[in-house]
């Protein structure tokens, strides 16, 4: 099996020491930066926007995995490409014309992802699986870091993994929310490829060792 990718979520970083925390991720065994953009409409919280992403991009030396928790994301696809996003993930629940949005993301040279809220069945994606580079399964209700992992996620990962095999598709399965060393291996075994971890990494006494540990237990 391929190695599991670890994507620390910058949402849990210390924004007063952002450069320090970005440098820490550069130096860690992490694979990607996970960037949570929230608009206060699609989710009940506002995180940060373009100027902060630009600042992160100036220092980040790993791919930017940008997770848009915003309504009508089509308005900003080009902007996020210009800001250096490698992967751009939109929410299924925020896209009326999902297929069109995915093509627009790819036309801008980015990998295209779709995120599903905990209540959204994976079966709803079956007609676009071939167009996707990544499916992000939310394992908490989006909007905040530090929430408890929803156990039903395992079933969704297994179901999505089966659909992927049936269709011979090759998108990555990403899990976002409440990931810790307690569930990382089980998620990998269920079929996950990318694990996002925010508070578990940044609130740890030794974030570098915590990333290394997550990496080690999922290989
Ligand atoms: C939640 C965000 C997550 C969040 C994860 O809306 O999409 O990426 O930062 O944080 P933890 O790992 O603390 O649950
Ligand atoms: Zn996220």
mmCIF file of C-alpha atoms and ligand atoms in Angstrom:
data_model
loop_
_atom_site.group_PDB
_atom_site.id
_atom_site.type_symbol
_atom_site.label_atom_id
_atom_site.label_comp_id
_atom_site.label_asym_id
_atom_site.label_seq_id
_atom_site.Cartn_x
_atom_site.Cartn_y
_atom_site.Cartn_z
ATOM 1 C CA UNK A 1 0.000 0.000 0.000
ATOM 2 C CA UNK A 2 1.156 3.537 -0.701
ATOM 3 C CA UNK A 3 2.358 5.676 2.160
ATOM 4 C CA UNK A 4 -0.169 7.787 4.050
ATOM 5 C CA UNK A 5 0.204 11.526 3.612
ATOM 6 C CA UNK A 6 0.004 13.792 6.653
ATOM 7 C CA UNK A 7 -1.392 17.299 6.223
ATOM 8 C CA UNK A 8 -1.220 19.506 9.327
ATOM 9 C CA UNK A 9 -4.043 22.063 9.412
ATOM 10 C CA UNK A 10 -2.697 25.581 9.776
ATOM 11 C CA UNK A 11 -6.005 26.567 11.420
ATOM 12 C CA UNK A 12 -4.550 25.275 14.674
ATOM 13 C CA UNK A 13 -1.260 27.201 14.303
ATOM 14 C CA UNK A 14 -0.360 30.216 16.412
ATOM 15 C CA UNK A 15 -1.301 33.074 14.076
ATOM 16 C CA UNK A 16 0.948 35.454 15.988
ATOM 17 C CA UNK A 17 3.854 33.155 15.103
ATOM 18 C CA UNK A 18 2.728 31.959 11.725
ATOM 19 C CA UNK A 19 6.132 32.011 10.082
ATOM 20 C CA UNK A 20 7.577 29.942 12.922
ATOM 21 C CA UNK A 21 4.783 27.375 12.591
ATOM 22 C CA UNK A 22 5.071 27.225 8.790
ATOM 23 C CA UNK A 23 8.809 26.655 9.146
ATOM 24 C CA UNK A 24 8.097 23.886 11.644
ATOM 25 C CA UNK A 25 5.886 22.119 9.076
ATOM 26 C CA UNK A 26 8.596 22.593 6.428
ATOM 27 C CA UNK A 27 11.072 20.879 8.727
ATOM 28 C CA UNK A 28 8.685 18.109 9.771
ATOM 29 C CA UNK A 29 7.835 14.870 7.996
ATOM 30 C CA UNK A 30 4.487 16.363 6.920
ATOM 31 C CA UNK A 31 3.592 16.075 3.245
ATOM 32 C CA UNK A 32 1.194 18.985 2.697
ATOM 33 C CA UNK A 33 -0.088 22.144 4.345
ATOM 34 C CA UNK A 34 -3.851 21.929 4.910
ATOM 35 C CA UNK A 35 -5.402 25.386 4.643
ATOM 36 C CA UNK A 36 -8.963 25.967 5.913
ATOM 37 C CA UNK A 37 -10.785 28.896 4.362
ATOM 38 C CA UNK A 38 -14.116 29.678 6.105
ATOM 39 C CA UNK A 39 -16.560 32.410 5.155
ATOM 40 C CA UNK A 40 -18.918 32.581 8.135
ATOM 41 C CA UNK A 41 -21.817 31.602 5.831
ATOM 42 C CA UNK A 42 -21.196 28.028 4.724
ATOM 43 C CA UNK A 43 -19.822 27.329 8.207
ATOM 44 C CA UNK A 44 -20.446 29.240 11.442
ATOM 45 C CA UNK A 45 -16.889 30.556 11.675
ATOM 46 C CA UNK A 46 -14.477 32.795 9.746
ATOM 47 C CA UNK A 47 -10.866 31.645 9.560
ATOM 48 C CA UNK A 48 -8.615 33.718 7.316
ATOM 49 C CA UNK A 49 -8.498 34.846 3.728
ATOM 50 C CA UNK A 50 -6.236 35.696 0.838
ATOM 51 C CA UNK A 51 -3.616 37.945 2.504
ATOM 52 C CA UNK A 52 -2.898 35.302 5.137
ATOM 53 C CA UNK A 53 -2.768 32.534 2.544
ATOM 54 C CA UNK A 54 -0.355 34.657 0.543
ATOM 55 C CA UNK A 55 1.877 35.032 3.602
ATOM 56 C CA UNK A 56 1.775 31.283 4.251
ATOM 57 C CA UNK A 57 2.619 30.604 0.603
ATOM 58 C CA UNK A 58 5.673 32.839 0.808
ATOM 59 C CA UNK A 59 7.251 30.501 3.369
ATOM 60 C CA UNK A 60 5.667 27.106 2.704
ATOM 61 C CA UNK A 61 7.880 24.569 0.937
ATOM 62 C CA UNK A 62 5.267 21.838 0.579
ATOM 63 C CA UNK A 63 2.049 21.668 -1.468
ATOM 64 C CA UNK A 64 -0.849 23.819 -0.288
ATOM 65 C CA UNK A 65 -3.994 21.723 0.146
ATOM 66 C CA UNK A 66 -6.720 24.360 0.266
ATOM 67 C CA UNK A 67 -10.101 23.398 1.737
ATOM 68 C CA UNK A 68 -12.792 25.922 0.871
ATOM 69 C CA UNK A 69 -15.675 26.075 3.345
ATOM 70 C CA UNK A 70 -17.360 28.888 1.459
ATOM 71 C CA UNK A 71 -20.518 29.376 -0.568
ATOM 72 C CA UNK A 72 -20.223 29.856 -4.321
ATOM 73 C CA UNK A 73 -16.516 28.900 -4.502
ATOM 74 C CA UNK A 74 -16.422 29.366 -8.300
ATOM 75 C CA UNK A 75 -15.885 33.102 -7.698
ATOM 76 C CA UNK A 76 -12.398 32.485 -6.299
ATOM 77 C CA UNK A 77 -10.967 29.533 -8.229
ATOM 78 C CA UNK A 78 -8.579 31.674 -10.240
ATOM 79 C CA UNK A 79 -7.531 33.630 -7.153
ATOM 80 C CA UNK A 80 -6.593 30.470 -5.286
ATOM 81 C CA UNK A 81 -4.595 29.261 -8.265
ATOM 82 C CA UNK A 82 -2.696 32.554 -8.266
ATOM 83 C CA UNK A 83 -2.075 32.165 -4.535
ATOM 84 C CA UNK A 84 -0.337 28.867 -5.186
ATOM 85 C CA UNK A 85 -2.909 26.235 -4.204
ATOM 86 C CA UNK A 86 -1.834 22.797 -5.443
ATOM 87 C CA UNK A 87 -5.098 21.109 -4.509
ATOM 88 C CA UNK A 88 -8.374 23.015 -4.311
ATOM 89 C CA UNK A 89 -11.260 21.329 -2.513
ATOM 90 C CA UNK A 90 -14.820 22.615 -2.691
ATOM 91 C CA UNK A 91 -17.779 21.329 -0.699
ATOM 92 C CA UNK A 92 -20.355 19.154 -2.414
ATOM 93 C CA UNK A 93 -23.006 20.996 -0.407
ATOM 94 C CA UNK A 94 -21.841 24.389 -1.725
ATOM 95 C CA UNK A 95 -21.763 23.558 -5.448
ATOM 96 C CA UNK A 96 -24.873 23.517 -7.628
ATOM 97 C CA UNK A 97 -22.793 22.708 -10.704
ATOM 98 C CA UNK A 98 -20.104 20.557 -9.162
ATOM 99 C CA UNK A 99 -18.906 19.040 -12.425
ATOM 100 C CA UNK A 100 -18.340 22.489 -13.880
ATOM 101 C CA UNK A 101 -16.500 23.669 -10.758
ATOM 102 C CA UNK A 102 -14.174 20.659 -10.912
ATOM 103 C CA UNK A 103 -13.303 21.341 -14.529
ATOM 104 C CA UNK A 104 -12.647 25.000 -13.711
ATOM 105 C CA UNK A 105 -10.247 24.007 -10.919
ATOM 106 C CA UNK A 106 -8.336 21.686 -13.242
ATOM 107 C CA UNK A 107 -8.252 24.286 -15.999
ATOM 108 C CA UNK A 108 -6.390 26.513 -13.558
ATOM 109 C CA UNK A 109 -3.736 23.826 -13.172
ATOM 110 C CA UNK A 110 -4.765 22.596 -9.719
ATOM 111 C CA UNK A 111 -5.840 19.180 -8.483
ATOM 112 C CA UNK A 112 -9.590 19.075 -7.870
ATOM 113 C CA UNK A 113 -11.101 17.896 -4.598
ATOM 114 C CA UNK A 114 -14.591 17.596 -3.148
ATOM 115 C CA UNK A 115 -15.378 17.576 0.568
ATOM 116 C CA UNK A 116 -18.433 15.884 2.064
ATOM 117 C CA UNK A 117 -20.070 16.927 5.315
ATOM 118 C CA UNK A 118 -20.667 14.103 7.804
ATOM 119 C CA UNK A 119 -24.327 13.772 6.743
ATOM 120 C CA UNK A 120 -23.631 13.603 2.990
ATOM 121 C CA UNK A 121 -23.487 10.050 1.566
ATOM 122 C CA UNK A 122 -20.471 9.100 -0.514
ATOM 123 C CA UNK A 123 -22.783 7.528 -3.104
ATOM 124 C CA UNK A 124 -23.736 11.047 -4.273
ATOM 125 C CA UNK A 125 -20.281 11.328 -5.833
ATOM 126 C CA UNK A 126 -20.496 8.280 -8.044
ATOM 127 C CA UNK A 127 -21.008 10.230 -11.276
ATOM 128 C CA UNK A 128 -17.989 12.477 -10.743
ATOM 129 C CA UNK A 129 -15.473 10.084 -9.201
ATOM 130 C CA UNK A 130 -13.540 9.883 -12.469
ATOM 131 C CA UNK A 131 -13.138 13.671 -12.474
ATOM 132 C CA UNK A 132 -11.717 13.885 -8.993
ATOM 133 C CA UNK A 133 -8.180 13.973 -7.632
ATOM 134 C CA UNK A 134 -9.251 13.944 -3.991
ATOM 135 C CA UNK A 135 -12.315 13.314 -1.833
ATOM 136 C CA UNK A 136 -12.209 14.844 1.632
ATOM 137 C CA UNK A 137 -14.482 13.105 4.118
ATOM 138 C CA UNK A 138 -15.293 15.445 6.974
ATOM 139 C CA UNK A 139 -15.034 13.500 10.211
ATOM 140 C CA UNK A 140 -16.368 16.472 12.204
ATOM 141 C CA UNK A 141 -18.890 19.139 11.257
ATOM 142 C CA UNK A 142 -16.752 21.729 9.489
ATOM 143 C CA UNK A 143 -16.124 25.098 11.070
ATOM 144 C CA UNK A 144 -13.832 24.480 14.003
ATOM 145 C CA UNK A 145 -10.692 22.633 14.965
ATOM 146 C CA UNK A 146 -10.451 20.481 18.055
ATOM 147 C CA UNK A 147 -13.724 18.570 17.696
ATOM 148 C CA UNK A 148 -14.386 14.929 18.412
ATOM 149 C CA UNK A 149 -13.956 12.430 15.574
ATOM 150 C CA UNK A 150 -17.258 10.987 14.266
ATOM 151 C CA UNK A 151 -16.925 7.177 14.287
ATOM 152 C CA UNK A 152 -19.313 6.647 11.361
ATOM 153 C CA UNK A 153 -16.492 8.004 9.167
ATOM 154 C CA UNK A 154 -14.871 4.538 9.002
ATOM 155 C CA UNK A 155 -17.918 3.178 7.203
ATOM 156 C CA UNK A 156 -17.827 6.056 4.719
ATOM 157 C CA UNK A 157 -14.124 5.498 4.006
ATOM 158 C CA UNK A 158 -14.720 1.807 3.330
ATOM 159 C CA UNK A 159 -17.686 2.565 1.084
ATOM 160 C CA UNK A 160 -15.764 5.199 -0.871
ATOM 161 C CA UNK A 161 -12.774 2.889 -1.179
ATOM 162 C CA UNK A 162 -15.046 0.194 -2.688
ATOM 163 C CA UNK A 163 -16.531 2.675 -5.157
ATOM 164 C CA UNK A 164 -12.993 3.685 -6.117
ATOM 165 C CA UNK A 165 -12.044 0.080 -6.795
ATOM 166 C CA UNK A 166 -15.281 -0.642 -8.705
ATOM 167 C CA UNK A 167 -14.759 2.363 -10.960
ATOM 168 C CA UNK A 168 -11.018 1.941 -11.207
ATOM 169 C CA UNK A 169 -10.697 5.592 -10.198
ATOM 170 C CA UNK A 170 -7.572 7.005 -8.609
ATOM 171 C CA UNK A 171 -8.530 9.932 -6.375
ATOM 172 C CA UNK A 172 -7.045 10.186 -2.897
ATOM 173 C CA UNK A 173 -9.246 9.779 0.174
ATOM 174 C CA UNK A 174 -8.576 12.457 2.782
ATOM 175 C CA UNK A 175 -9.932 12.524 6.333
ATOM 176 C CA UNK A 176 -10.425 15.869 8.032
ATOM 177 C CA UNK A 177 -11.317 16.424 11.675
ATOM 178 C CA UNK A 178 -10.427 14.841 14.992
ATOM 179 C CA UNK A 179 -7.521 12.804 13.619
ATOM 180 C CA UNK A 180 -5.137 11.555 16.325
ATOM 181 C CA UNK A 181 -2.700 8.702 16.835
ATOM 182 C CA UNK A 182 -5.678 6.716 18.190
ATOM 183 C CA UNK A 183 -7.540 6.579 14.856
ATOM 184 C CA UNK A 184 -4.811 7.171 12.231
ATOM 185 C CA UNK A 185 -3.922 3.541 11.568
ATOM 186 C CA UNK A 186 -7.562 2.372 11.485
ATOM 187 C CA UNK A 187 -8.334 5.123 8.978
ATOM 188 C CA UNK A 188 -5.442 4.054 6.788
ATOM 189 C CA UNK A 189 -6.611 0.443 6.981
ATOM 190 C CA UNK A 190 -10.135 1.508 5.978
ATOM 191 C CA UNK A 191 -8.686 3.110 2.833
ATOM 192 C CA UNK A 192 -7.614 6.652 3.720
ATOM 193 C CA UNK A 193 -4.589 8.153 1.934
ATOM 194 C CA UNK A 194 -4.323 11.618 3.491
ATOM 195 C CA UNK A 195 -4.843 12.498 7.150
ATOM 196 C CA UNK A 196 -5.412 16.119 8.164
ATOM 197 C CA UNK A 197 -4.427 16.875 11.732
ATOM 198 C CA UNK A 198 -4.800 20.292 13.328
ATOM 199 C CA UNK A 199 -4.994 20.457 17.095
ATOM 200 C CA UNK A 200 -3.340 17.067 17.561
ATOM 201 C CA UNK A 201 -0.178 18.436 15.932
ATOM 202 C CA UNK A 202 -0.133 22.076 16.990
ATOM 203 C CA UNK A 203 -1.279 21.548 20.590
ATOM 204 C CA UNK A 204 1.283 18.816 21.132
ATOM 205 C CA UNK A 205 4.269 19.511 23.320
ATOM 206 C CA UNK A 206 6.507 18.428 20.460
ATOM 207 C CA UNK A 207 4.738 19.010 17.098
ATOM 208 C CA UNK A 208 7.693 17.703 15.060
ATOM 209 C CA UNK A 209 7.715 14.421 16.968
ATOM 210 C CA UNK A 210 3.920 14.228 16.695
ATOM 211 C CA UNK A 211 4.019 14.504 12.905
ATOM 212 C CA UNK A 212 6.800 11.912 12.797
ATOM 213 C CA UNK A 213 4.738 9.605 15.016
ATOM 214 C CA UNK A 214 1.632 9.933 12.814
ATOM 215 C CA UNK A 215 3.777 9.230 9.790
ATOM 216 C CA UNK A 216 5.428 6.211 11.382
ATOM 217 C CA UNK A 217 2.267 4.504 12.632
ATOM 218 C CA UNK A 218 0.586 4.792 9.233
ATOM 219 C CA UNK A 219 3.368 3.313 7.080
HETATM 220 C C1 LIG B 1 -12.589 21.811 10.262
HETATM 221 C C2 LIG B 1 -11.389 21.945 9.383
HETATM 222 C C3 LIG B 1 -10.289 21.043 9.779
HETATM 223 C C4 LIG B 1 -9.707 21.355 11.133
HETATM 224 C C5 LIG B 1 -9.160 20.085 11.696
HETATM 225 O O1 LIG B 1 -13.622 22.568 9.758
HETATM 226 O O2 LIG B 1 -11.732 21.631 8.043
HETATM 227 O O3 LIG B 1 -9.270 21.010 8.801
HETATM 228 O O4 LIG B 1 -8.705 22.330 11.090
HETATM 229 O O5 LIG B 1 -8.765 20.327 12.997
HETATM 230 P P1 LIG B 1 -8.627 19.163 14.064
HETATM 231 O O6 LIG B 1 -7.567 18.246 13.584
HETATM 232 O O7 LIG B 1 -8.245 19.913 15.307
HETATM 233 O O8 LIG B 1 -9.965 18.487 14.187
HETATM 234 ZN ZN1 LIG B 2 -10.070 21.256 6.560
#
